[in-house]
Amino acid sequence: MADEFIKGFGILTGAGLVWMVLAGWYQTPSFFMTNQLIAPPPEPGNVFDAISIFLIDIFLWTAILGALTFWLLIPAGREAAAALEERRESS
């Protein structure tokens, strides 16, 4: 269980850090406003801006779904497989 936790935590912190950096660059119009990191992004000026704006959402969902996968789905799947195997052995 500890290895799943650290894998999920690594994905959460790594992808979350990249999301915060990109959202800070592109979705923070002013640091004195209340909608930091969630403001609508500007129109991309070049290809690199377009790629970065696209990657903001990718890294956000990678952080969320990656952590949930390793913290909930994989342990639940292992528990279900163990329960199923135990049921087969007892029958």
mmCIF file of C-alpha atoms in Angstrom, residues 2-81:
data_model
loop_
_atom_site.group_PDB
_atom_site.id
_atom_site.type_symbol
_atom_site.label_atom_id
_atom_site.label_comp_id
_atom_site.label_asym_id
_atom_site.label_seq_id
_atom_site.Cartn_x
_atom_site.Cartn_y
_atom_site.Cartn_z
ATOM 1 C CA ALA A 2 2.872 2.377 0.689
ATOM 2 C CA ASP A 3 4.174 2.130 -2.853
ATOM 3 C CA GLU A 4 0.763 3.071 -4.291
ATOM 4 C CA PHE A 5 0.573 6.029 -1.935
ATOM 5 C CA ILE A 6 3.973 7.395 -2.912
ATOM 6 C CA LYS A 7 3.282 6.874 -6.634
ATOM 7 C CA GLY A 8 0.011 8.780 -6.344
ATOM 8 C CA PHE A 9 1.665 11.459 -4.242
ATOM 9 C CA GLY A 10 4.490 11.808 -6.765
ATOM 10 C CA ILE A 11 2.040 12.212 -9.639
ATOM 11 C CA LEU A 12 -0.026 14.691 -7.615
ATOM 12 C CA THR A 13 2.946 16.855 -6.641
ATOM 13 C CA GLY A 14 4.762 16.648 -9.984
ATOM 14 C CA ALA A 15 1.784 17.359 -12.213
ATOM 15 C CA GLY A 16 0.399 19.834 -9.673
ATOM 16 C CA LEU A 17 3.653 21.792 -9.695
ATOM 17 C CA VAL A 18 3.701 22.008 -13.493
ATOM 18 C CA TRP A 19 0.008 23.015 -13.470
ATOM 19 C CA MET A 20 0.677 25.780 -10.931
ATOM 20 C CA VAL A 21 3.621 27.138 -12.909
ATOM 21 C CA LEU A 22 1.766 27.183 -16.240
ATOM 22 C CA ALA A 23 -1.450 28.520 -14.705
ATOM 23 C CA GLY A 24 0.559 31.174 -12.902
ATOM 24 C CA TRP A 25 2.091 32.298 -16.171
ATOM 25 C CA TYR A 26 -1.012 32.204 -18.323
ATOM 26 C CA GLN A 27 -4.059 32.394 -16.054
ATOM 27 C CA THR A 28 -3.058 35.022 -13.502
ATOM 28 C CA PRO A 29 -3.795 38.486 -14.877
ATOM 29 C CA SER A 30 -2.690 40.210 -11.658
ATOM 30 C CA PHE A 31 -1.428 38.945 -8.343
ATOM 31 C CA PHE A 32 -3.748 41.357 -6.550
ATOM 32 C CA MET A 33 -6.929 39.833 -7.995
ATOM 33 C CA THR A 34 -8.933 37.014 -6.419
ATOM 34 C CA ASN A 35 -9.106 34.732 -9.475
ATOM 35 C CA GLN A 36 -5.478 33.671 -9.603
ATOM 36 C CA LEU A 37 -4.770 30.406 -11.466
ATOM 37 C CA ILE A 38 -8.386 30.123 -12.692
ATOM 38 C CA ALA A 39 -8.818 33.163 -14.927
ATOM 39 C CA PRO A 40 -9.425 32.447 -18.608
ATOM 40 C CA PRO A 41 -6.144 32.190 -20.508
ATOM 41 C CA PRO A 42 -5.194 34.826 -23.091
ATOM 42 C CA GLU A 43 -5.162 34.181 -26.817
ATOM 43 C CA PRO A 44 -1.936 32.378 -27.701
ATOM 44 C CA GLY A 45 0.620 34.562 -29.406
ATOM 45 C CA ASN A 46 2.710 31.730 -30.831
ATOM 46 C CA VAL A 47 2.893 27.944 -30.991
ATOM 47 C CA PHE A 48 4.609 27.589 -27.617
ATOM 48 C CA ASP A 49 1.889 29.618 -25.896
ATOM 49 C CA ALA A 50 -0.787 27.443 -27.514
ATOM 50 C CA ILE A 51 0.951 24.248 -26.377
ATOM 51 C CA SER A 52 1.396 25.582 -22.849
ATOM 52 C CA ILE A 53 -2.229 26.689 -22.562
ATOM 53 C CA PHE A 54 -3.320 23.251 -23.781
ATOM 54 C CA LEU A 55 -1.046 21.528 -21.243
ATOM 55 C CA ILE A 56 -2.579 23.440 -18.316
ATOM 56 C CA ASP A 57 -5.704 21.286 -18.403
ATOM 57 C CA ILE A 58 -3.744 18.120 -19.151
ATOM 58 C CA PHE A 59 -1.555 18.499 -16.068
ATOM 59 C CA LEU A 60 -4.503 19.415 -13.846
ATOM 60 C CA TRP A 61 -6.407 16.270 -14.806
ATOM 61 C CA THR A 62 -3.240 14.160 -14.638
ATOM 62 C CA ALA A 63 -2.687 15.313 -11.063
ATOM 63 C CA ILE A 64 -6.266 14.600 -10.011
ATOM 64 C CA LEU A 65 -6.855 11.329 -11.852
ATOM 65 C CA GLY A 66 -3.355 9.986 -11.260
ATOM 66 C CA ALA A 67 -3.605 10.398 -7.500
ATOM 67 C CA LEU A 68 -7.122 8.949 -7.387
ATOM 68 C CA THR A 69 -6.040 5.980 -9.482
ATOM 69 C CA PHE A 70 -3.197 5.015 -7.162
ATOM 70 C CA TRP A 71 -5.021 5.905 -3.938
ATOM 71 C CA LEU A 72 -8.478 4.485 -4.677
ATOM 72 C CA LEU A 73 -8.853 2.434 -7.845
ATOM 73 C CA ILE A 74 -5.795 0.170 -7.616
ATOM 74 C CA PRO A 75 -6.258 -0.670 -3.895
ATOM 75 C CA ALA A 76 -9.995 -1.243 -4.431
ATOM 76 C CA GLY A 77 -9.242 -3.516 -7.385
ATOM 77 C CA ARG A 78 -6.753 -5.527 -5.341
ATOM 78 C CA GLU A 79 -9.218 -5.859 -2.474
ATOM 79 C CA ALA A 80 -11.937 -6.982 -4.887
ATOM 80 C CA ALA A 81 -9.601 -9.522 -6.477
#
